[in-house]
Amino acid sequence: MPTKNTSPAVRPTERGRTAGGGPRERSRHGAARRRGRSERFAPYVLVAPAVLIIVALRLYPLALGVNFSFTGDGEANGTPVGLANYLELLDDPLFQTALANVGLLVLLLPVAVAIPGLLATFIFLKVPGHRIFRSVYFFPAVLSPVIVGAIFNLMLAFDGPLNEVLGTIGLGPVDWLGDPGVAKFAVVGVQIWATFGMALVVFLAGFATLDASLLDAARVDGASLRQSIWHVIIPSLSQTIQFVFVTTMIGMLTSMFGLLYVMTSGGPEGSTYLPEYYIWIQQGQMNRPALASAASTVLFLIMLVVGLLQISVLRRAGRED
Amino acid sequence: MRRLGKWVVAVPMAILALATIYPLIFTANVAMKTRREYVLDRFSLTDSLHWDNIATAWNSVGMARYFANSLFVVAASVFLLLWLGSMAGFALSRLPFRGSKALFIGCLAALFIPFQVIMVPLSRVMADTGLIDTYPGLILAYVAQFLPFTVFLMTSYYRSVPREIVDAARIDGNTVYGVYRRIMVPIGRPALLSVGILDALFCWNDVLIALLMMPSADHRTLMVGVTSLRGQYTDNIPTFASGVLIAAVPVLLVYLFLQRQIADGVTAGSTKG
């Protein structure tokens, strides 16, 4: 690097090369120096647009939102109110339901991970038709939650096809989306239906790194399928399993909005609220941006805990190896 | 597994595969029925294809307009994402500079900020800058949302490109920008394709960001249009199903032809993370 310029100006123009005048020798030297400078700043120029956008539209809003959450809404707009928004959240039955539903999702998480894991195992073991199964199972994962929700609106309607089928085998109609005790399970079921293919593909990528000779050895030793899964597959895939746990949890916390919006609108009786839907309603419908920001911050803390849990689990697994 | 065992497993898996695909077939079938046919029997295969439901959804419901909006927004967003993402990925992976590690970690951190957490302040920022309810605003929101993911995957991909290729091109007299344009873009094509398809799917499938950034009716994207069908066509199920079908078919086509690239993109994060 020819120059030791500490000027922060990131402006790699070609002007230097076209600028004429001056003795030839100096001009060439100057051009080389300018080119050198331009080259030195090149990495910054290349990352600048991406960094600017990420800082301005992701990191800055995050800070802004946390700040919002300690100010008031409406009349009190902009004035600091301390923890008032958080206290209001804790008192709001809708937000309580949203948090309780997060708890329900956490409880259902093992099911949402085990189903694709088991299916991936069978596909890996090449059951007849495994290629077709893989393609079919993965497809709903690329569909928009809006489309999935609209399709299941149709299927699960009170006078819809599913109830008609249940009727023919003598089971009474179930109000899938209208009964507060049923609707949340219906929505979570649809979410699992729509996303298990994603986890399946991730599991299969994990299987691709699995040492096949281990499985062969287990089989030669006369291990049953269950023993092979328990003693060979699960330990070898612990990294993948943890990855699926975390991504499925994040997916449940942040990608169910479309389903809720189309299938239940948070109802019946607010029973299918999740934090993300609560944020949307407070911001868009109730004009309570500060309260919504407080809910956002709570959601962020939940995600942070999930992320930190992942790191600690990964660390522990790393030590065991 | 014994051969018999395989079949014992294959049968329930086939039933599950049917259950996975049937709701879509059902919807497509309903879209082709008349209202009368649907009311009389939901399940029977339609006796003839009634394309007029599709035509109604396309023309009078306004799906054509929403479709064009989505196409434009997705194309512009994906172009910007790939351009900015590959430039940043090149610099972060193959150019040594002060602060590159910190920037990469910052990018990873941004990956874990879900949109729901920043949607309130972001919509205020967009309103303050006059970008709300404009196409550039929505495109910028998508770029901001999916850029960390794009940068992360492009950086990982470019790390597999041998340094010697970059060095050789530099000795040949290329500037850094020349190396980017003549070497890194062509070499990155498989990753650009994979990441580009995923970004396109994310943007195409999104509803929350579009609802928030584009409130007015004629700015609706296709997915927002589908949500509005629900209120309008509760008693005309075939038209409703047609709208859903129109929105699903592009994704189905992409899936049929580019399934492998989609799976590659999804799993790239899992094996490196």
Coordinates of C-alpha atoms in Angstrom, one line a residue:
Chain A
M1 CA 0.0 0.0 0.0
P2 CA 1.7 3.2 -1.2
T3 CA 0.0 5.7 1.0
K4 CA -0.7 5.9 4.7
N5 CA -3.9 8.0 4.4
T6 CA -6.1 7.8 7.4
S7 CA -8.8 10.0 5.9
P8 CA -12.2 8.4 6.5
A9 CA -13.6 9.6 3.2
V10 CA -14.8 6.5 1.3
R11 CA -14.9 7.8 -2.2
P12 CA -13.2 5.7 -4.8
T13 CA -13.7 7.7 -7.9
E14 CA -12.0 7.2 -11.2
R15 CA -11.5 10.9 -11.5
G16 CA -7.8 10.7 -10.6
R17 CA -7.0 8.8 -13.7
T18 CA -8.7 11.1 -16.1
A19 CA -7.5 14.3 -14.5
G20 CA -4.8 15.8 -16.7
G21 CA -2.1 18.4 -16.2
G22 CA 1.2 18.4 -14.3
P23 CA 4.4 16.7 -15.3
R24 CA 3.9 13.2 -16.7
E25 CA 5.9 11.4 -14.1
R26 CA 4.0 13.0 -11.2
S27 CA 0.6 12.4 -12.9
R28 CA 1.3 8.7 -13.2
H29 CA 2.5 8.5 -9.7
G30 CA -0.6 10.3 -8.5
A31 CA -2.9 8.0 -10.5
A32 CA -1.2 5.0 -9.0
R33 CA -1.5 6.4 -5.6
R34 CA -5.1 7.3 -6.1
R35 CA -5.8 3.8 -7.4
G36 CA -4.1 2.3 -4.5
R37 CA -6.2 4.4 -2.2
S38 CA -9.3 3.4 -4.0
E39 CA -8.3 -0.2 -3.8
R40 CA -7.7 0.1 -0.1
F41 CA -11.1 1.4 0.5
A42 CA -12.7 -1.1 -1.9
P43 CA -13.7 -3.6 0.8
Y44 CA -15.5 -0.8 2.7
V45 CA -17.3 0.3 -0.4
L46 CA -18.4 -3.2 -1.1
V47 CA -19.9 -3.8 2.3
A48 CA -21.2 -0.2 2.8
P49 CA -24.6 -0.5 1.2
A50 CA -25.4 -3.8 3.1
V51 CA -24.1 -2.5 6.4
L52 CA -26.0 0.8 6.0
I53 CA -29.3 -0.9 5.3
I54 CA -28.9 -3.4 8.1
V55 CA -27.9 -0.7 10.6
A56 CA -30.6 1.8 9.6
L57 CA -33.5 -0.6 9.1
R58 CA -32.8 -3.4 11.6
L59 CA -30.4 -2.5 14.4
Y60 CA -31.5 1.1 14.8
P61 CA -35.2 0.2 14.9
L62 CA -34.4 -2.4 17.5
A63 CA -33.0 0.3 19.8
L64 CA -35.7 2.7 18.9
G65 CA -38.4 0.1 19.8
V66 CA -36.9 -0.6 23.2
N67 CA -36.9 3.1 23.7
F68 CA -40.5 3.4 22.6
S69 CA -41.6 0.8 25.1
F70 CA -40.8 3.1 28.0
T71 CA -42.8 6.0 26.6
G72 CA -46.6 6.6 26.5
D73 CA -49.3 6.3 23.8
G74 CA -51.8 8.9 22.6
E75 CA -51.9 11.9 24.9
A76 CA -48.7 10.8 26.6
N77 CA -47.0 10.3 23.3
G78 CA -43.2 10.6 23.7
T79 CA -43.2 11.2 27.4
P80 CA -41.4 8.6 29.6
V81 CA -43.7 6.4 31.5
G82 CA -41.3 3.9 33.0
L83 CA -42.6 0.4 33.2
A84 CA -46.2 1.3 32.7
N85 CA -46.5 -0.4 29.3
Y86 CA -45.0 -3.6 30.7
L87 CA -47.3 -3.6 33.7
E88 CA -50.3 -3.1 31.4
L89 CA -49.1 -6.0 29.2
L90 CA -49.0 -8.3 32.2
D91 CA -52.5 -7.2 33.2
D92 CA -53.9 -7.7 29.7
P93 CA -55.8 -11.0 29.4
L94 CA -55.1 -11.1 25.7
F95 CA -51.3 -10.9 26.3
Q96 CA -51.6 -13.5 29.0
T97 CA -53.3 -15.8 26.5
A98 CA -50.5 -15.0 24.0
L99 CA -47.8 -16.0 26.5
A100 CA -49.7 -19.1 27.6
N101 CA -49.9 -20.1 23.9
V102 CA -46.2 -19.7 23.6
G103 CA -45.9 -22.1 26.5
L104 CA -48.2 -24.5 24.6
L105 CA -45.9 -24.2 21.6
V106 CA -42.9 -25.1 23.7
L107 CA -44.7 -28.2 25.0
L108 CA -45.6 -29.2 21.5
L109 CA -42.1 -28.6 20.2
P110 CA -40.8 -32.2 20.8
V111 CA -43.7 -33.5 18.7
A112 CA -42.9 -31.0 15.9
V113 CA -39.3 -32.1 15.9
A114 CA -39.9 -35.9 16.4
I115 CA -42.3 -36.2 13.4
P116 CA -39.9 -34.9 10.7
G117 CA -37.0 -36.7 12.5
L118 CA -38.7 -40.1 12.3
L119 CA -39.9 -39.5 8.8
A120 CA -36.3 -38.5 7.7
T121 CA -35.0 -41.7 9.3
F122 CA -37.3 -43.8 7.2
I123 CA -36.5 -41.8 4.1
F124 CA -32.8 -42.2 4.8
L125 CA -33.3 -46.0 5.2
K126 CA -34.9 -45.9 1.7
V127 CA -38.4 -47.1 2.3
P128 CA -40.2 -47.8 -1.0
G129 CA -41.1 -44.5 -2.5
H130 CA -38.7 -42.4 -0.4
R131 CA -37.9 -40.0 -3.2
I132 CA -41.6 -39.2 -3.8
F133 CA -42.3 -38.9 0.0
R134 CA -39.4 -36.4 0.3
S135 CA -40.7 -34.2 -2.5
V136 CA -44.3 -34.3 -1.3
Y137 CA -43.6 -33.6 2.3
F138 CA -41.4 -30.7 1.5
F139 CA -43.9 -28.9 -0.7
P140 CA -46.2 -27.3 1.9
A141 CA -43.1 -25.7 3.5
V142 CA -42.6 -23.5 0.5
L143 CA -46.2 -22.3 0.4
S144 CA -47.1 -19.0 2.0
P145 CA -48.8 -19.3 5.4
V146 CA -51.6 -17.2 3.8
I147 CA -52.2 -19.9 1.2
V148 CA -52.0 -22.7 3.7
G149 CA -54.4 -20.8 6.0
A150 CA -56.8 -20.1 3.2
I151 CA -56.8 -23.8 2.2
F152 CA -57.4 -24.9 5.7
N153 CA -60.1 -22.3 6.2
L154 CA -61.9 -24.3 3.5
M155 CA -61.1 -27.7 4.9
L156 CA -61.9 -26.9 8.5
A157 CA -65.0 -24.8 8.0
F158 CA -67.9 -25.9 10.2
D159 CA -69.9 -27.1 7.1
G160 CA -66.6 -28.0 5.4
P161 CA -65.3 -31.3 4.0
L162 CA -63.5 -32.5 7.1
N163 CA -66.6 -32.4 9.2
E164 CA -68.5 -34.1 6.4
V165 CA -66.0 -37.0 6.4
L166 CA -66.2 -37.2 10.2
G167 CA -70.0 -37.2 9.8
T168 CA -70.1 -40.2 7.5
I169 CA -68.1 -42.3 10.1
G170 CA -70.5 -41.1 12.8
L171 CA -68.4 -38.5 14.6
G172 CA -70.1 -35.2 15.4
P173 CA -69.0 -32.0 13.7
V174 CA -66.2 -30.3 15.4
D175 CA -66.1 -26.5 15.3
W176 CA -62.4 -26.5 14.4
L177 CA -61.9 -22.8 14.2
G178 CA -64.8 -21.6 16.3
D179 CA -64.3 -23.4 19.6
P180 CA -61.8 -21.7 21.8
G181 CA -60.6 -25.0 23.2
V182 CA -60.0 -26.5 19.8
A183 CA -58.9 -23.6 17.6
K184 CA -55.4 -23.2 19.0
F185 CA -54.7 -26.9 18.5
A186 CA -56.1 -26.7 14.9
V187 CA -53.9 -23.8 14.1
V188 CA -50.8 -25.4 15.6
G189 CA -51.6 -28.6 13.8
V190 CA -51.8 -26.7 10.5
Q191 CA -48.5 -25.0 11.3
I192 CA -46.8 -28.4 11.9
W193 CA -48.4 -29.7 8.7
A194 CA -47.0 -26.7 6.8
T195 CA -43.5 -26.8 8.2
F196 CA -42.5 -30.3 9.0
G197 CA -41.1 -30.6 5.5
M198 CA -38.5 -27.9 6.2
A199 CA -37.2 -29.7 9.3
L200 CA -37.3 -33.0 7.3
V201 CA -34.9 -31.6 4.7
V202 CA -32.6 -30.3 7.4
F203 CA -32.6 -33.7 9.0
L204 CA -31.8 -35.4 5.7
A205 CA -28.9 -33.0 5.2
G206 CA -27.7 -34.2 8.7
F207 CA -28.1 -37.8 7.7
A208 CA -25.9 -37.2 4.7
T209 CA -23.0 -36.5 7.1
L210 CA -23.8 -39.6 9.1
D211 CA -21.2 -42.4 9.1
A212 CA -23.0 -45.2 7.4
S213 CA -20.5 -47.8 8.7
L214 CA -21.8 -47.2 12.2
L215 CA -25.3 -48.2 11.2
D216 CA -24.0 -51.2 9.4
A217 CA -22.0 -52.2 12.4
A218 CA -25.1 -51.8 14.6
R219 CA -27.1 -54.0 12.2
V220 CA -24.4 -56.7 12.1
D221 CA -24.5 -56.7 15.9
G222 CA -28.2 -57.4 15.6
A223 CA -29.5 -54.0 16.8
S224 CA -33.2 -53.4 16.3
L225 CA -34.4 -50.3 14.5
R226 CA -35.3 -48.6 17.7
Q227 CA -31.9 -49.4 19.2
S228 CA -30.2 -48.0 16.1
I229 CA -32.2 -44.8 16.3
W230 CA -31.5 -44.4 20.0
H231 CA -27.8 -45.4 20.1
V232 CA -26.5 -44.4 16.7
I233 CA -28.7 -41.9 14.9
I234 CA -29.6 -39.6 17.8
P235 CA -26.1 -39.2 19.2
S236 CA -24.6 -38.7 15.7
L237 CA -27.2 -36.1 14.8
S238 CA -27.3 -34.1 18.0
Q239 CA -26.1 -30.9 16.3
T240 CA -28.8 -31.2 13.6
I241 CA -31.5 -32.0 16.2
Q242 CA -30.6 -28.9 18.2
F243 CA -30.6 -26.8 15.1
V244 CA -34.1 -28.1 14.2
F245 CA -35.3 -27.5 17.7
V246 CA -34.3 -23.9 17.6
T247 CA -35.4 -23.1 14.1
T248 CA -38.7 -24.8 14.7
M249 CA -39.2 -22.7 17.8
I250 CA -38.3 -19.5 16.1
G251 CA -40.6 -20.5 13.2
M252 CA -43.5 -21.0 15.7
L253 CA -42.8 -17.7 17.3
T254 CA -42.4 -15.6 14.2
S255 CA -44.0 -17.2 11.2
M256 CA -47.5 -18.0 12.3
F257 CA -48.9 -14.5 11.7
G258 CA -50.2 -15.4 8.3
L259 CA -52.0 -18.4 9.6
L260 CA -53.6 -16.5 12.5
Y261 CA -54.5 -13.6 10.3
V262 CA -56.3 -15.8 7.8
M263 CA -57.6 -18.6 9.9
T264 CA -58.8 -17.1 13.2
S265 CA -57.9 -13.4 13.5
G266 CA -56.8 -14.3 17.0
G267 CA -60.2 -15.6 17.9
P268 CA -62.4 -17.2 19.0
E269 CA -62.5 -15.2 22.2
G270 CA -58.8 -14.3 21.7
S271 CA -57.8 -17.9 22.3
T272 CA -55.3 -18.1 19.4
Y273 CA -53.3 -15.0 20.2
L274 CA -49.6 -15.1 19.9
P275 CA -47.2 -12.2 20.8
E276 CA -46.7 -11.4 17.1
Y277 CA -50.4 -11.1 16.5
Y278 CA -50.8 -9.0 19.7
I279 CA -48.1 -6.7 18.4
W280 CA -49.9 -6.3 15.1
I281 CA -53.2 -5.6 16.7
Q282 CA -51.9 -3.0 19.1
Q283 CA -49.9 -1.3 16.4
G284 CA -52.2 -1.5 13.4
Q285 CA -55.7 -1.7 15.0
M286 CA -55.5 -0.1 18.4
N287 CA -53.0 2.6 17.6
R288 CA -50.9 1.8 20.7
P289 CA -47.4 1.7 19.2
A290 CA -45.7 2.1 22.6
L291 CA -47.6 -0.8 24.1
A292 CA -46.8 -2.8 20.9
S293 CA -43.2 -2.0 21.4
A294 CA -43.2 -3.3 24.9
A295 CA -44.7 -6.6 23.6
S296 CA -42.0 -6.6 20.9
T297 CA -39.3 -6.3 23.5
V298 CA -40.9 -9.2 25.5
L299 CA -40.9 -11.3 22.3
F300 CA -37.3 -10.3 21.7
L301 CA -36.3 -11.4 25.2
I302 CA -38.1 -14.8 24.6
M303 CA -36.1 -15.2 21.4
L304 CA -32.9 -14.2 23.1
V305 CA -33.5 -16.9 25.8
V306 CA -34.1 -19.5 23.1
G307 CA -30.9 -18.4 21.3
L308 CA -28.8 -18.5 24.5
L309 CA -30.3 -21.9 25.5
Q310 CA -29.1 -23.1 22.1
I311 CA -25.6 -21.8 22.6
S312 CA -25.3 -23.4 26.1
V313 CA -26.7 -26.7 24.8
L314 CA -24.3 -26.7 21.9
R315 CA -21.4 -25.9 24.2
R316 CA -22.3 -28.8 26.4
A317 CA -22.6 -31.2 23.5
G318 CA -19.3 -29.9 22.2
R319 CA -17.6 -30.8 25.5
E320 CA -19.1 -34.3 25.5
D321 CA -17.7 -35.1 22.1
Chain B
M1 CA -34.7 -53.0 8.2
R2 CA -36.3 -56.2 6.9
R3 CA -38.1 -55.9 3.6
L4 CA -41.5 -56.5 5.2
G5 CA -40.7 -53.8 7.8
K6 CA -40.1 -51.3 5.0
W7 CA -43.5 -51.9 3.6
V8 CA -45.1 -51.6 7.0
V9 CA -43.6 -48.2 7.3
A10 CA -44.2 -47.2 3.7
V11 CA -48.0 -47.5 3.9
P12 CA -48.6 -45.0 6.7
M13 CA -46.0 -42.7 5.0
A14 CA -47.9 -42.9 1.8
I15 CA -51.1 -42.1 3.6
L16 CA -49.4 -39.1 5.2
A17 CA -48.1 -38.0 1.7
L18 CA -51.7 -38.2 0.5
A19 CA -52.8 -36.1 3.5
T20 CA -50.1 -33.6 2.7
I21 CA -51.1 -33.2 -1.0
Y22 CA -54.8 -33.7 -0.7
P23 CA -55.8 -30.2 0.6
L24 CA -54.1 -28.7 -2.5
I25 CA -55.8 -31.1 -4.9
F26 CA -59.1 -30.4 -3.2
T27 CA -58.6 -26.7 -3.6
A28 CA -57.6 -27.0 -7.2
N29 CA -60.7 -29.2 -7.9
V30 CA -63.0 -26.8 -6.1
A31 CA -61.6 -23.9 -8.2
M32 CA -62.8 -25.7 -11.3
K33 CA -66.3 -26.3 -10.0
T34 CA -69.4 -24.2 -10.3
R35 CA -71.0 -23.0 -7.1
R36 CA -73.9 -25.4 -7.6
E37 CA -71.6 -28.3 -8.1
Y38 CA -69.7 -27.4 -4.9
V39 CA -72.8 -27.2 -2.8
L40 CA -74.1 -30.5 -4.1
D41 CA -70.9 -32.5 -3.7
R42 CA -67.6 -31.0 -2.5
F43 CA -65.5 -34.1 -3.1
S44 CA -66.5 -35.3 -6.6
L45 CA -64.1 -34.6 -9.4
T46 CA -65.4 -31.7 -11.4
D47 CA -67.1 -32.9 -14.6
S48 CA -65.6 -30.1 -16.7
L49 CA -63.1 -27.5 -16.0
H50 CA -64.8 -24.2 -15.3
W51 CA -62.1 -21.6 -16.0
D52 CA -64.5 -18.8 -15.4
N53 CA -63.9 -18.9 -11.7
I54 CA -60.2 -18.2 -12.4
A55 CA -61.2 -15.5 -14.8
T56 CA -63.4 -13.9 -12.2
A57 CA -60.7 -14.0 -9.6
W58 CA -58.1 -12.7 -12.1
N59 CA -60.2 -9.8 -13.5
S60 CA -63.0 -8.6 -11.2
V61 CA -61.4 -9.4 -7.9
G62 CA -58.2 -7.7 -9.0
M63 CA -55.8 -10.6 -8.6
A64 CA -54.1 -9.5 -11.9
R65 CA -53.1 -6.2 -10.3
Y66 CA -51.9 -7.8 -7.1
F67 CA -50.0 -10.4 -9.1
A68 CA -48.2 -7.7 -11.1
N69 CA -47.4 -5.8 -7.8
S70 CA -45.9 -8.9 -6.3
L71 CA -43.9 -9.7 -9.3
F72 CA -42.4 -6.3 -9.5
V73 CA -41.6 -6.0 -5.8
V74 CA -40.1 -9.5 -5.6
A75 CA -38.0 -9.0 -8.7
A76 CA -36.6 -5.7 -7.5
S77 CA -36.0 -7.0 -4.0
V78 CA -34.2 -10.1 -5.1
F79 CA -32.1 -8.2 -7.5
L80 CA -30.9 -5.8 -4.8
L81 CA -30.5 -8.6 -2.3
L82 CA -28.2 -10.6 -4.6
W83 CA -26.3 -7.6 -5.7
L84 CA -25.6 -6.1 -2.2
G85 CA -25.4 -9.5 -0.6
S86 CA -22.7 -10.8 -3.0
M87 CA -20.6 -7.6 -2.8
A88 CA -20.7 -7.8 1.0
G89 CA -20.1 -11.6 0.9
F90 CA -17.1 -11.2 -1.3
A91 CA -15.5 -8.5 0.9
L92 CA -16.2 -10.3 4.1
S93 CA -14.8 -13.6 2.9
R94 CA -12.0 -12.8 0.6
L95 CA -10.7 -9.3 1.3
P96 CA -8.8 -8.7 4.5
F97 CA -9.8 -5.4 6.1
R98 CA -10.1 -4.0 9.6
G99 CA -13.4 -4.7 11.2
S100 CA -14.5 -7.4 8.8
K101 CA -15.0 -9.9 11.6
A102 CA -17.0 -7.5 13.7
L103 CA -19.2 -6.7 10.6
F104 CA -19.8 -10.4 10.0
I105 CA -20.8 -11.0 13.6
G106 CA -23.1 -8.0 13.5
C107 CA -24.7 -9.4 10.4
L108 CA -25.2 -12.7 12.2
A109 CA -26.8 -10.9 15.1
A110 CA -29.2 -9.1 12.8
L111 CA -30.2 -12.5 11.4
F112 CA -31.8 -13.2 14.8
I113 CA -33.9 -10.1 15.0
P114 CA -37.4 -11.1 13.8
F115 CA -39.5 -8.6 11.9
Q116 CA -42.1 -8.7 14.7
V117 CA -39.7 -7.2 17.1
I118 CA -38.8 -4.1 14.9
M119 CA -42.1 -3.7 13.0
V120 CA -43.4 -0.8 15.1
P121 CA -40.3 1.4 15.0
L122 CA -39.6 0.4 11.4
S123 CA -43.0 1.6 10.3
R124 CA -42.4 4.8 12.1
V125 CA -39.0 5.2 10.3
M126 CA -40.7 4.5 7.0
A127 CA -43.5 7.0 7.8
D128 CA -40.9 9.7 8.8
T129 CA -39.0 9.2 5.6
G130 CA -42.1 9.2 3.4
L131 CA -41.4 5.7 2.3
I132 CA -44.6 4.1 3.7
D133 CA -47.1 2.9 1.1
T134 CA -44.6 3.3 -1.7
Y135 CA -42.9 0.5 -3.7
P136 CA -39.4 1.6 -2.8
G137 CA -40.4 1.5 0.8
L138 CA -41.7 -2.1 0.6
I139 CA -38.7 -3.2 -1.5
L140 CA -36.3 -1.6 1.1
A141 CA -38.2 -3.3 3.9
Y142 CA -37.7 -6.7 2.2
V143 CA -34.1 -6.0 1.4
A144 CA -33.4 -5.1 5.0
Q145 CA -35.3 -8.2 6.3
F146 CA -33.5 -10.8 4.1
L147 CA -30.1 -9.1 3.7
P148 CA -28.5 -10.7 6.8
F149 CA -29.4 -14.1 5.6
T150 CA -28.2 -13.4 2.0
V151 CA -24.9 -11.9 3.2
F152 CA -24.4 -14.8 5.6
L153 CA -24.9 -17.5 2.9
M154 CA -22.9 -15.6 0.2
T155 CA -20.0 -15.2 2.7
S156 CA -20.1 -18.9 3.5
Y157 CA -20.1 -19.7 -0.2
Y158 CA -17.3 -17.4 -1.2
R159 CA -15.2 -18.8 1.6
S160 CA -15.0 -22.0 -0.4
V161 CA -13.5 -20.2 -3.4
P162 CA -9.7 -20.6 -3.4
R163 CA -7.8 -17.4 -2.5
E164 CA -5.5 -18.2 -5.4
I165 CA -8.2 -17.4 -7.9
V166 CA -8.7 -13.9 -6.5
D167 CA -4.9 -13.3 -6.2
A168 CA -4.3 -14.4 -9.8
A169 CA -7.0 -12.1 -11.1
R170 CA -5.5 -9.2 -9.1
I171 CA -2.0 -9.9 -10.6
D172 CA -3.6 -9.9 -14.0
G173 CA -4.4 -6.2 -13.3
N174 CA -8.0 -6.4 -12.2
T175 CA -9.2 -3.9 -9.6
V176 CA -11.1 -5.2 -6.7
Y177 CA -14.3 -4.2 -8.4
G178 CA -13.1 -6.0 -11.6
V179 CA -12.5 -9.2 -9.6
Y180 CA -16.0 -8.9 -8.2
R181 CA -17.6 -8.4 -11.5
R182 CA -15.5 -10.8 -13.6
I183 CA -14.7 -13.5 -11.1
M184 CA -16.9 -13.6 -8.0
V185 CA -20.3 -13.0 -9.8
P186 CA -19.8 -15.8 -12.3
I187 CA -18.3 -18.2 -9.8
G188 CA -21.0 -17.5 -7.3
R189 CA -23.8 -18.4 -9.7
P190 CA -24.9 -21.6 -7.9
A191 CA -25.2 -19.8 -4.6
L192 CA -26.8 -16.8 -6.1
L193 CA -29.4 -19.1 -7.7
S194 CA -30.1 -20.9 -4.4
V195 CA -30.2 -17.8 -2.2
G196 CA -32.2 -15.9 -4.9
I197 CA -34.9 -18.5 -5.0
L198 CA -35.2 -18.6 -1.3
D199 CA -35.3 -14.8 -1.1
A200 CA -37.9 -14.7 -3.8
L201 CA -40.0 -17.3 -1.9
F202 CA -39.7 -15.3 1.3
C203 CA -40.8 -12.1 -0.4
W204 CA -43.5 -13.7 -2.4
N205 CA -45.0 -15.5 0.6
D206 CA -44.8 -12.6 3.0
V207 CA -47.9 -11.0 4.3
L208 CA -47.0 -9.2 7.5
I209 CA -44.4 -6.8 6.0
A210 CA -46.7 -6.0 3.0
L211 CA -49.7 -5.4 5.2
L212 CA -47.7 -3.0 7.3
M213 CA -45.8 -1.1 4.6
M214 CA -48.5 -1.0 1.9
P215 CA -51.9 0.0 3.5
S216 CA -53.7 1.2 0.3
A217 CA -55.8 -1.3 -1.6
D218 CA -54.2 -0.9 -5.1
H219 CA -50.8 -1.4 -3.7
R220 CA -51.7 -4.9 -2.3
T221 CA -49.3 -7.7 -3.0
L222 CA -50.8 -11.1 -4.0
M223 CA -50.7 -12.6 -0.5
V224 CA -52.5 -9.5 1.0
G225 CA -55.0 -9.9 -1.9
V226 CA -55.6 -13.5 -0.9
T227 CA -56.4 -12.5 2.7
S228 CA -58.9 -10.0 1.4
L229 CA -60.6 -12.7 -0.6
R230 CA -61.8 -14.3 2.6
G231 CA -64.0 -11.5 3.6
Q232 CA -65.4 -10.9 0.1
Y233 CA -66.2 -14.5 -1.1
T234 CA -67.3 -16.4 2.0
D235 CA -70.4 -17.6 0.1
N236 CA -68.6 -18.2 -3.2
I237 CA -66.1 -20.9 -2.4
P238 CA -65.1 -21.7 -6.0
T239 CA -64.0 -18.1 -6.6
F240 CA -62.2 -18.1 -3.3
A241 CA -60.4 -21.3 -4.2
S242 CA -59.5 -19.8 -7.6
G243 CA -57.8 -16.9 -6.0
V244 CA -55.8 -19.2 -3.7
L245 CA -54.9 -21.3 -6.7
I246 CA -53.6 -18.3 -8.7
A247 CA -51.4 -17.4 -5.7
A248 CA -50.1 -21.0 -5.3
V249 CA -49.3 -21.9 -8.9
P250 CA -46.1 -19.8 -9.3
V251 CA -44.7 -21.4 -6.2
L252 CA -45.7 -24.8 -7.4
L253 CA -43.9 -24.2 -10.7
V254 CA -40.8 -22.9 -9.0
Y255 CA -40.9 -26.0 -6.7
L256 CA -41.2 -28.5 -9.5
F257 CA -38.2 -27.2 -11.4
L258 CA -35.9 -25.9 -8.6
Q259 CA -36.7 -28.2 -5.6
R260 CA -33.0 -29.1 -5.2
Q261 CA -31.8 -25.5 -5.1
I262 CA -34.4 -24.7 -2.5
A263 CA -33.4 -27.6 -0.3
D264 CA -29.7 -26.6 -0.8
G265 CA -30.4 -23.1 0.4
V266 CA -32.4 -24.3 3.4
T267 CA -29.8 -26.7 4.5
A268 CA -26.7 -24.5 3.8
G269 CA -27.5 -22.6 7.1
S270 CA -27.9 -25.8 9.1
T271 CA -24.5 -27.4 8.2
K272 CA -22.5 -24.2 8.7
G273 CA -24.4 -22.8 11.7

